[in-house]
Short mmCIF file of N, CA and C in Angstrom, two decimals:
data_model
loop_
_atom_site.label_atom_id
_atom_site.label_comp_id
_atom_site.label_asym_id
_atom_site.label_seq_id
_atom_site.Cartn_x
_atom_site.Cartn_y
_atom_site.Cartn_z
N UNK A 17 23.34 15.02 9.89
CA UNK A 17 23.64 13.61 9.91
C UNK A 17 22.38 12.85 9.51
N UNK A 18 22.56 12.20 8.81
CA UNK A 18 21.07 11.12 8.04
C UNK A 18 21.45 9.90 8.73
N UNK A 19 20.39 9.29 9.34
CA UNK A 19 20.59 7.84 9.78
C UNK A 19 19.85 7.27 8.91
N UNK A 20 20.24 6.11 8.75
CA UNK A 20 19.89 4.81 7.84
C UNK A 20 19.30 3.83 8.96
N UNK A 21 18.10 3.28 8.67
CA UNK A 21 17.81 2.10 9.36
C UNK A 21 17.42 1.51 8.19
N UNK A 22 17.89 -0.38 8.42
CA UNK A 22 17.26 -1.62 7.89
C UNK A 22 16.38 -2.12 8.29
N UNK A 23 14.78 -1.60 8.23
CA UNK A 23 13.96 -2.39 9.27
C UNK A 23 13.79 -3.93 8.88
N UNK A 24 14.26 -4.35 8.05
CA UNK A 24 14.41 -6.17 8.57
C UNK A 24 15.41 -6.91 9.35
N UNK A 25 16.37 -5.81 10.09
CA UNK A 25 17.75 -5.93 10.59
C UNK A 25 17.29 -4.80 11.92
N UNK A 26 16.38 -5.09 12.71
CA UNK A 26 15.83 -4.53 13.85
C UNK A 26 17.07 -4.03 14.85
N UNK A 27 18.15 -5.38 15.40
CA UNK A 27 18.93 -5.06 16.00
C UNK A 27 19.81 -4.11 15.92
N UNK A 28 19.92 -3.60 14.57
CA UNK A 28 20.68 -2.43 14.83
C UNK A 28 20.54 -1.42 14.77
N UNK A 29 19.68 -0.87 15.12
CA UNK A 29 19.06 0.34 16.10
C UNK A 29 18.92 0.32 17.56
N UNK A 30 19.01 1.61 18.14
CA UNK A 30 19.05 1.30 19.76
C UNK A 30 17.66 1.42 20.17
N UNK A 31 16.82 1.34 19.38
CA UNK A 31 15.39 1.55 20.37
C UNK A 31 14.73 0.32 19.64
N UNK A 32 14.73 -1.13 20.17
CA UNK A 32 14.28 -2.15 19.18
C UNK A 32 12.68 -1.66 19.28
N UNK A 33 12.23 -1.34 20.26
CA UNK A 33 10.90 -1.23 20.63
C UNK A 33 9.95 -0.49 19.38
N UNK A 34 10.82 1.06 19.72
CA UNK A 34 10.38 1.77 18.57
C UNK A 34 10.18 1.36 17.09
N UNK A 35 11.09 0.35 16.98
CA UNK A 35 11.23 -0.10 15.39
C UNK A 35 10.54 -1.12 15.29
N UNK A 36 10.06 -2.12 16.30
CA UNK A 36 8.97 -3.24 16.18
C UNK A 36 7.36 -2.30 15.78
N UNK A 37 7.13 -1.07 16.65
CA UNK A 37 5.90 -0.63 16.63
C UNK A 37 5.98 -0.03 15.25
N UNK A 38 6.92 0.15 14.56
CA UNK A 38 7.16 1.11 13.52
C UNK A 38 6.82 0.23 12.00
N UNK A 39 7.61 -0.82 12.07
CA UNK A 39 6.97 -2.33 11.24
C UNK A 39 5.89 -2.71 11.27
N UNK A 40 4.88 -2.63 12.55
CA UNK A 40 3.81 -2.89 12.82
C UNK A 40 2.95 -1.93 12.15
N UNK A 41 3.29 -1.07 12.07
CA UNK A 41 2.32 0.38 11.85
C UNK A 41 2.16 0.02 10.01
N UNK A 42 3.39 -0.27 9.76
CA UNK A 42 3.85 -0.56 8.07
C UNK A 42 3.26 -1.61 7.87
N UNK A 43 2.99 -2.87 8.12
CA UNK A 43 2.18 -3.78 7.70
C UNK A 43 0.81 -3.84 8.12
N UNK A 44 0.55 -2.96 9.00
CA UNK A 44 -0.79 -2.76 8.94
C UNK A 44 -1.78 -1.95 7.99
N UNK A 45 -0.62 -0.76 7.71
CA UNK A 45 -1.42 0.15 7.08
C UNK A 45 -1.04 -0.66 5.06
N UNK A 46 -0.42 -1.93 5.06
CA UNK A 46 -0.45 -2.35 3.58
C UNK A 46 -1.52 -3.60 3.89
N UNK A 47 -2.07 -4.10 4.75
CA UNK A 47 -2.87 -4.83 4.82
C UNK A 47 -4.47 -4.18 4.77
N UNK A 48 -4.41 -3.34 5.99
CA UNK A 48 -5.58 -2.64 5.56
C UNK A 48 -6.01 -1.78 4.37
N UNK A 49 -5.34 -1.34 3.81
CA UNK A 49 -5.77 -0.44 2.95
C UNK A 49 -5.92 -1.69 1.39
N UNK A 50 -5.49 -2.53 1.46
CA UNK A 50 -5.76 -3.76 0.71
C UNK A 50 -7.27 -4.52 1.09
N UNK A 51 -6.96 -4.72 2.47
CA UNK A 51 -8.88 -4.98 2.59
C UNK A 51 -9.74 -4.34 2.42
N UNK A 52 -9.19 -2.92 2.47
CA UNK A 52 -10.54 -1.47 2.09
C UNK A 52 -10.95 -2.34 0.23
N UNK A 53 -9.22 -1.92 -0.03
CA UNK A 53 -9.87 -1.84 -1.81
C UNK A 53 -10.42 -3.54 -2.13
N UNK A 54 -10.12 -4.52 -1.26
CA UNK A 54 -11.31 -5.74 -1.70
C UNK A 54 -12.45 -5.47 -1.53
N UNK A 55 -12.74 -4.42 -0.34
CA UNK A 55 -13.84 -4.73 -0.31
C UNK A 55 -15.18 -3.45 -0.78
N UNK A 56 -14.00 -2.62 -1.59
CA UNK A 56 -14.95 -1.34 -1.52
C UNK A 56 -15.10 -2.38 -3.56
N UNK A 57 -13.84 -3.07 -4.65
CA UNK A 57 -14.57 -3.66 -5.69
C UNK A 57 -15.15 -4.63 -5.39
N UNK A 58 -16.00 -5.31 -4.55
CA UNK A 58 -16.64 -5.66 -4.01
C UNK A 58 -18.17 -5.25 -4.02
N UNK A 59 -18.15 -4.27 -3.31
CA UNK A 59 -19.30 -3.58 -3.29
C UNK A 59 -20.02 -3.96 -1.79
N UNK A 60 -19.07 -4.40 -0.72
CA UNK A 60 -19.18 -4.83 0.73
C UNK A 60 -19.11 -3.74 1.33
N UNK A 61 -18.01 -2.78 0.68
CA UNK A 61 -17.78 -1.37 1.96
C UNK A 61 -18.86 -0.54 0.89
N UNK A 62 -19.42 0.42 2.20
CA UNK A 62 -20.84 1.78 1.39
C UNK A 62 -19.85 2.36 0.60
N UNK A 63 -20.53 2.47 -0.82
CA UNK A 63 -20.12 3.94 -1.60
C UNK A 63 -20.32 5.25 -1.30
N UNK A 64 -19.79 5.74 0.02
CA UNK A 64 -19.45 6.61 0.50
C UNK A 64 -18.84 7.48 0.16
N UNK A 65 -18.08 9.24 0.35
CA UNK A 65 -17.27 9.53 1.11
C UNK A 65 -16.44 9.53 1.63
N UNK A 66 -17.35 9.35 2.81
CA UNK A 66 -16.45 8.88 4.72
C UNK A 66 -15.47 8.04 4.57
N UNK A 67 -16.39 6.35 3.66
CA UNK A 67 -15.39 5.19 3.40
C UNK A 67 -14.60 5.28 2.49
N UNK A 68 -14.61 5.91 1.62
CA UNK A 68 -13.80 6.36 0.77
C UNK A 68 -12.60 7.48 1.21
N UNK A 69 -12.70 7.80 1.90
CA UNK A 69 -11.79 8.70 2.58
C UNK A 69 -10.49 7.45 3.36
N UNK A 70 -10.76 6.40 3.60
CA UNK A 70 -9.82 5.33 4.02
C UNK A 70 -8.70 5.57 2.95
N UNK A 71 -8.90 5.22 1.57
CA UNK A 71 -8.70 5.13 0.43
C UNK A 71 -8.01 6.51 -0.14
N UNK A 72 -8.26 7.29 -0.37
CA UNK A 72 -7.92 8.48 -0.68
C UNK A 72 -7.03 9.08 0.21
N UNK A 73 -7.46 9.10 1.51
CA UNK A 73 -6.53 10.10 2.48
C UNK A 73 -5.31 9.40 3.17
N UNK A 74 -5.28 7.81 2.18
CA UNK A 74 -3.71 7.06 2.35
C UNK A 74 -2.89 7.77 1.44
N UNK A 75 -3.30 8.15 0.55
CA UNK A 75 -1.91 8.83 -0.75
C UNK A 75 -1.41 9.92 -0.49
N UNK A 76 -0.40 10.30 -0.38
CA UNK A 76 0.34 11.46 -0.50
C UNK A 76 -0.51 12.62 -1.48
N UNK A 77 -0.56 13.54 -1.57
CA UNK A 77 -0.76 14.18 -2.54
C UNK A 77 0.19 14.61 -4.12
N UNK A 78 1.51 13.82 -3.70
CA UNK A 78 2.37 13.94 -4.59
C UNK A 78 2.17 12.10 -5.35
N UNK A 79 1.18 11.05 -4.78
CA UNK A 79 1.40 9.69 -5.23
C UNK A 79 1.33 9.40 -6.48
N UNK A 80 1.94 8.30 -6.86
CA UNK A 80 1.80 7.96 -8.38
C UNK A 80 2.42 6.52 -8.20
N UNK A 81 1.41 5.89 -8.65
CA UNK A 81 1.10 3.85 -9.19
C UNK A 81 2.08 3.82 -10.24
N UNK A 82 2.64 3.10 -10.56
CA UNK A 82 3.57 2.25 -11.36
C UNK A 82 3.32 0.93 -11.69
N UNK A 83 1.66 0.91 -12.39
CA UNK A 83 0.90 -0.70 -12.56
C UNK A 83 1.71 -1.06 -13.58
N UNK A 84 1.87 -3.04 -13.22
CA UNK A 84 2.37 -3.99 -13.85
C UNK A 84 2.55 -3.76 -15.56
N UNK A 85 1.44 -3.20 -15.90
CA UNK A 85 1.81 -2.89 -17.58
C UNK A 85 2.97 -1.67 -17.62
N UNK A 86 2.68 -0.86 -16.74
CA UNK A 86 4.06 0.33 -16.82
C UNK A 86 3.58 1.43 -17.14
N UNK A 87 2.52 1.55 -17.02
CA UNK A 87 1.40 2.98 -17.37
C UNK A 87 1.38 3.43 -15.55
N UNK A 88 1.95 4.73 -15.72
CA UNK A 88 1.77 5.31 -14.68
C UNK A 88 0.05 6.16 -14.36
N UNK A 89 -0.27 6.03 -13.27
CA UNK A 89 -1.00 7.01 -12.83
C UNK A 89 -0.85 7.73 -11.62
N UNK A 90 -0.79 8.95 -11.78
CA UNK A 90 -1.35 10.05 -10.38
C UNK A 90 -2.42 10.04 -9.49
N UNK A 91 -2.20 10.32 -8.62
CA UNK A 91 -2.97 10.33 -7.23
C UNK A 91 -4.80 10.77 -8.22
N UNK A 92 -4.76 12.07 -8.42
CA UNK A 92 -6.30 12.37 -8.62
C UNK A 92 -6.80 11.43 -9.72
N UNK A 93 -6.13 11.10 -10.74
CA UNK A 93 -6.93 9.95 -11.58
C UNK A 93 -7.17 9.00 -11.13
N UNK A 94 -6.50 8.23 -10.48
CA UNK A 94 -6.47 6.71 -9.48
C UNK A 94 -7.68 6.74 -8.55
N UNK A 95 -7.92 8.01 -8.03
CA UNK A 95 -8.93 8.58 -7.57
C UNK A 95 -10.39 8.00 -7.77
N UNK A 96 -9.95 9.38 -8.90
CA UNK A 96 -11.37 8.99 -9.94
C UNK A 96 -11.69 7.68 -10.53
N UNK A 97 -10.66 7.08 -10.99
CA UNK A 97 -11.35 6.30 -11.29
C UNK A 97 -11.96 4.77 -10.47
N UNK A 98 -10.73 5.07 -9.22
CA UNK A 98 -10.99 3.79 -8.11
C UNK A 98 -12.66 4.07 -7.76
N UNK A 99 -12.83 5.35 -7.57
CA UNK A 99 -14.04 5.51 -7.15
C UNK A 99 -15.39 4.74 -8.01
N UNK A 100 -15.31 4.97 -9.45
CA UNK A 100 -15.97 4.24 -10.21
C UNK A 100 -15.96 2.86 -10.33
N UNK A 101 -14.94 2.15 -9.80
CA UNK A 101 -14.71 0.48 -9.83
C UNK A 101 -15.64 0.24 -8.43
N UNK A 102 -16.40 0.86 -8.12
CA UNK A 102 -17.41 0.27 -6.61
C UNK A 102 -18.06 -0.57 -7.23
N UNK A 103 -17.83 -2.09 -6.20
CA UNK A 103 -18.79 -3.16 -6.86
C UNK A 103 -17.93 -4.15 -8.25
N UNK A 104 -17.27 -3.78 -9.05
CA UNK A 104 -17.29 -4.50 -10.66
C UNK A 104 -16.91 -5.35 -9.80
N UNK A 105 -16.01 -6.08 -8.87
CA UNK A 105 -15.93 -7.33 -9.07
C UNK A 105 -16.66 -8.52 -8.00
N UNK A 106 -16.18 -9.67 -8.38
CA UNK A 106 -17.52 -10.90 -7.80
C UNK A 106 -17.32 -11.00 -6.26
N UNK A 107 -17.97 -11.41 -5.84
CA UNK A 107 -18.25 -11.39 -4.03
C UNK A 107 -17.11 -12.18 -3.43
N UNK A 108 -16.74 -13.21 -4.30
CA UNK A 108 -15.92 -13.63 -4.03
C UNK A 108 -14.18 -13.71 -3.92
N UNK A 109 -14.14 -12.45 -4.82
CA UNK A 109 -12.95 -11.57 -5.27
C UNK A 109 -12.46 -11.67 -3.91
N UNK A 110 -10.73 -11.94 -3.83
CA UNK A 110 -10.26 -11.49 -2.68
C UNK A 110 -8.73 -11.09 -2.63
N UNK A 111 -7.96 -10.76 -1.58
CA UNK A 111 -6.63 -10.07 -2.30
C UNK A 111 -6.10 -10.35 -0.95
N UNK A 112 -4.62 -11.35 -1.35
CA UNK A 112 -4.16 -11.42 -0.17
C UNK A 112 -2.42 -10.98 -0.27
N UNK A 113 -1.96 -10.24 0.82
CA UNK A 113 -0.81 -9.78 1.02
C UNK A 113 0.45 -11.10 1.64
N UNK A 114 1.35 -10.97 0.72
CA UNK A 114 3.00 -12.03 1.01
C UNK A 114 3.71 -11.65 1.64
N UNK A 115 4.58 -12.17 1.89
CA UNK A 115 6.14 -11.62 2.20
C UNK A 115 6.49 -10.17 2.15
N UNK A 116 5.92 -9.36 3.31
CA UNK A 116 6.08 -8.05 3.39
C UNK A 116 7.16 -7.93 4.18
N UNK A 117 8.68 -7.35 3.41
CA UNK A 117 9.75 -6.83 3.81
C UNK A 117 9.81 -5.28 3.63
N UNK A 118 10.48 -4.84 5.11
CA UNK A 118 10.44 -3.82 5.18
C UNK A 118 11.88 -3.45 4.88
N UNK A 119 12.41 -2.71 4.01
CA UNK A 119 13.55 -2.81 2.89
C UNK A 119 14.63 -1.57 3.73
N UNK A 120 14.16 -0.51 3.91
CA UNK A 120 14.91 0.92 4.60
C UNK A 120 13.79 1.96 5.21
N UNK A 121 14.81 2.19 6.53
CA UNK A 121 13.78 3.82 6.63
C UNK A 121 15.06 4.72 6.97
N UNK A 122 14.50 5.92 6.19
CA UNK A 122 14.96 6.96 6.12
C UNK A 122 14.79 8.36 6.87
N UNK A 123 14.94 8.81 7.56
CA UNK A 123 14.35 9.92 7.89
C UNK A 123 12.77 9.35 8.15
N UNK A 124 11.92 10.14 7.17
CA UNK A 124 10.59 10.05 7.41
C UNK A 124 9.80 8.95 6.14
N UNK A 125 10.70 8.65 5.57
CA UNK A 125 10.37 7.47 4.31
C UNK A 125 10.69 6.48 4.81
N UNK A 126 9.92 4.97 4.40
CA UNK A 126 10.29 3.80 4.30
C UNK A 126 9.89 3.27 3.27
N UNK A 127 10.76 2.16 2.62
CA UNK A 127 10.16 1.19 1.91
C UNK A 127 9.85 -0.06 2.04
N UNK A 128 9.00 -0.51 1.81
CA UNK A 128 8.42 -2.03 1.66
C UNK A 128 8.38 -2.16 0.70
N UNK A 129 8.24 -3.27 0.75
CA UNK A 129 7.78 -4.68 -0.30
C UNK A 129 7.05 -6.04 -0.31
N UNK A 130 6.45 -6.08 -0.95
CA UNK A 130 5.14 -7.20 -0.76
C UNK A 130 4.74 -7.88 -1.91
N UNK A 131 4.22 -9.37 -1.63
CA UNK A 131 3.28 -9.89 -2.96
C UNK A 131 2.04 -9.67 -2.68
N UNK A 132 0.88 -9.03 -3.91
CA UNK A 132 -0.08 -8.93 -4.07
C UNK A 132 -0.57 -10.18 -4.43
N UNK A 133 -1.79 -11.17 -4.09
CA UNK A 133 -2.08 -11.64 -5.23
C UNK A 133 -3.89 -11.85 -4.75
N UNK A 134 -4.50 -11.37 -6.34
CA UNK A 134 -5.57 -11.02 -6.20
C UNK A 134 -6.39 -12.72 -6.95
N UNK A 135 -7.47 -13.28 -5.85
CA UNK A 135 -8.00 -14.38 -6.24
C UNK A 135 -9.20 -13.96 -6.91
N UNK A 136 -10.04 -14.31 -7.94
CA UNK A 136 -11.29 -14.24 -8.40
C UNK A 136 -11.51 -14.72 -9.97
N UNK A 137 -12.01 -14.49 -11.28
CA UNK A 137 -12.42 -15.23 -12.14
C UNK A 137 -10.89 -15.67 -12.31
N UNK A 138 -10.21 -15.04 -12.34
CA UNK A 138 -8.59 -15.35 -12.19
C UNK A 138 -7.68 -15.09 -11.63
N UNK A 139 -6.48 -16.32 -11.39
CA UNK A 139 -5.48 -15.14 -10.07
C UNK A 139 -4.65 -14.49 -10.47
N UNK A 140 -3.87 -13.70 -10.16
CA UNK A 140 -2.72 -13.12 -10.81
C UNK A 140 -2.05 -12.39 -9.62
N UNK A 141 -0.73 -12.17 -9.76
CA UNK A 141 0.05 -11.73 -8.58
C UNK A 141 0.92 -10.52 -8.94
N UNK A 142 1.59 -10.38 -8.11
CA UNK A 142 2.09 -8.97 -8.50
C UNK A 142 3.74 -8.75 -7.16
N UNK A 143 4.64 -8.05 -7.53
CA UNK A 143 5.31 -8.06 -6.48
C UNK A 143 5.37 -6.47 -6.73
N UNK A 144 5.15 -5.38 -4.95
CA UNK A 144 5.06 -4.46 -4.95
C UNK A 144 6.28 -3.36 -4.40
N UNK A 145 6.29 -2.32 -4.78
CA UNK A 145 7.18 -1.77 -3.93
C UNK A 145 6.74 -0.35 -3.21
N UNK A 146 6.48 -0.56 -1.81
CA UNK A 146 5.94 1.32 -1.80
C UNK A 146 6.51 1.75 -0.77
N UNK A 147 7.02 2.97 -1.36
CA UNK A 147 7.41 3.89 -0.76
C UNK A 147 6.15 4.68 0.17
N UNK A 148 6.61 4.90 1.27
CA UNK A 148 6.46 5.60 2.55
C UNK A 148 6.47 6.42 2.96
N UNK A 149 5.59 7.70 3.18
CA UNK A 149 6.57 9.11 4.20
C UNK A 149 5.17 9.41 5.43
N UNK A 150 5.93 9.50 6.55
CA UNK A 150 5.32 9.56 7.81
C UNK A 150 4.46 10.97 7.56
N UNK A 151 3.28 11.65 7.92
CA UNK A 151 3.20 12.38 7.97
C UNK A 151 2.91 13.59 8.26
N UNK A 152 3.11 14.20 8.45
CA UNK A 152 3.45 15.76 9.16
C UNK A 152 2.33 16.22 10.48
N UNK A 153 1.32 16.18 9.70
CA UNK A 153 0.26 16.67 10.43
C UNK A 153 -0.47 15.52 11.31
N UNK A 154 -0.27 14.14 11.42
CA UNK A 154 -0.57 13.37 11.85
C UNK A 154 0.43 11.92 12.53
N UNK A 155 0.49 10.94 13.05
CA UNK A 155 1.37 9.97 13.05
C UNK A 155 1.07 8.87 12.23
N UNK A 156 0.65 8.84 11.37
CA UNK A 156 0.11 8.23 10.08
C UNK A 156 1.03 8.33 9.06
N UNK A 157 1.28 7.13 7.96
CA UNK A 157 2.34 7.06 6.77
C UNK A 157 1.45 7.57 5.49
N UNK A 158 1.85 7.86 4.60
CA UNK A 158 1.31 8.32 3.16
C UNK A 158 1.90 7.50 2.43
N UNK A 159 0.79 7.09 1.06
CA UNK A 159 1.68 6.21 0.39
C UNK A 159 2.04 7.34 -0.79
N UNK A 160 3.60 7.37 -1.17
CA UNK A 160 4.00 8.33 -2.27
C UNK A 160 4.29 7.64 -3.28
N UNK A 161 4.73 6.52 -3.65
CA UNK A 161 5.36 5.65 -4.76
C UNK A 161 4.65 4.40 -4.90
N UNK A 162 4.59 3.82 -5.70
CA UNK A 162 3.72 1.91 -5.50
C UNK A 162 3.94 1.93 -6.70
N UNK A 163 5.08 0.31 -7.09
CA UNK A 163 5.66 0.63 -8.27
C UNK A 163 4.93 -1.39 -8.23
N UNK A 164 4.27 -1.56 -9.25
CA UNK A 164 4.51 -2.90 -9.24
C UNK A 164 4.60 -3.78 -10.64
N UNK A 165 4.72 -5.05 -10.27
CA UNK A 165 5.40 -6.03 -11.16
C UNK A 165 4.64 -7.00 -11.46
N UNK A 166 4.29 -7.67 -12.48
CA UNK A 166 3.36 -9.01 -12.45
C UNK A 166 4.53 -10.27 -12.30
N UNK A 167 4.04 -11.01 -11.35
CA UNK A 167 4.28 -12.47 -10.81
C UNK A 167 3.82 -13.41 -12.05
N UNK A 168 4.92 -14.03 -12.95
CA UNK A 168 4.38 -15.36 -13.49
C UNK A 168 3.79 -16.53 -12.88
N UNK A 169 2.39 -16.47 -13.08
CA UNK A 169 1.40 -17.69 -12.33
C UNK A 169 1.72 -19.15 -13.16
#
């Protein structure tokens, strides 16, 4: 038997509790991992590792980006090359998260959805979609999918 939950439709599940902490867990971990990457192109968080391990040990090992132009990338390139963007952008660069709906959970997947929109020499926005899977060895989500869209400014 597969249950379906709507986590923007809380009430209909019998454990509201569970599903408030469960939303919570989901917008935290798309907020934070958004303040990591302001602040690691930045050049605010150490070019680390350790801090870099925030960053890295969010993706699934199966992940793959779906950026606004439509050029996919995989987990180890995104990698590599996030790692090299330490610092390029201005101090003032900043990236703030919208309307984060939490769309379905599945089993051990959920999806959200969110506006990106990143402030600095210019703004530009983005509407996101990422997929979710809880995972195994930990009570922590993985991000497996992040498909996004550019927002006409």
């Amino acid at each position: 038997v597969v249950q379906v939950r709507y986590l923007s439709r809380p009430q209909l599940t019998s454990n509201e509790a569970s599903v408030q902490m469960e939303l919570q867990m989901l917008n935290d971990e798309v907020k934070n991992l958004h303040k990591f990457i302001q602040g690691w192109l930045t050049g605010s968080v150490p070019k680390t590792g350790e801090a870099f391990s925030c960053f890295s040990d969010a993706l699934d090992t199966n992940f793959v980006i779906v950026h606004p132009t439509g050029v996919a990338e995989y987990r180890e390139e995104l990698i590599k090359s996030f790692w090299s963007a330490h610092g390029v952008r201005e101090k003032t660069f900043a990236i703030e998260i919208r309307n984060l709906n939490h769309r379905l959970t599945l089993g051990d997947f959920a999806l959200v959805s969110y506006e990106e929109w990143q402030f600095g020499e210019t703004t530009t926005g983005r509407v996101s979609s990422v997929l979710f899977r809880k995972s195994e060895k930990d009570n922590n989500v993985r991000w497996v999918h992040l498909h996004e869209t550019w927002i006409s400014t």
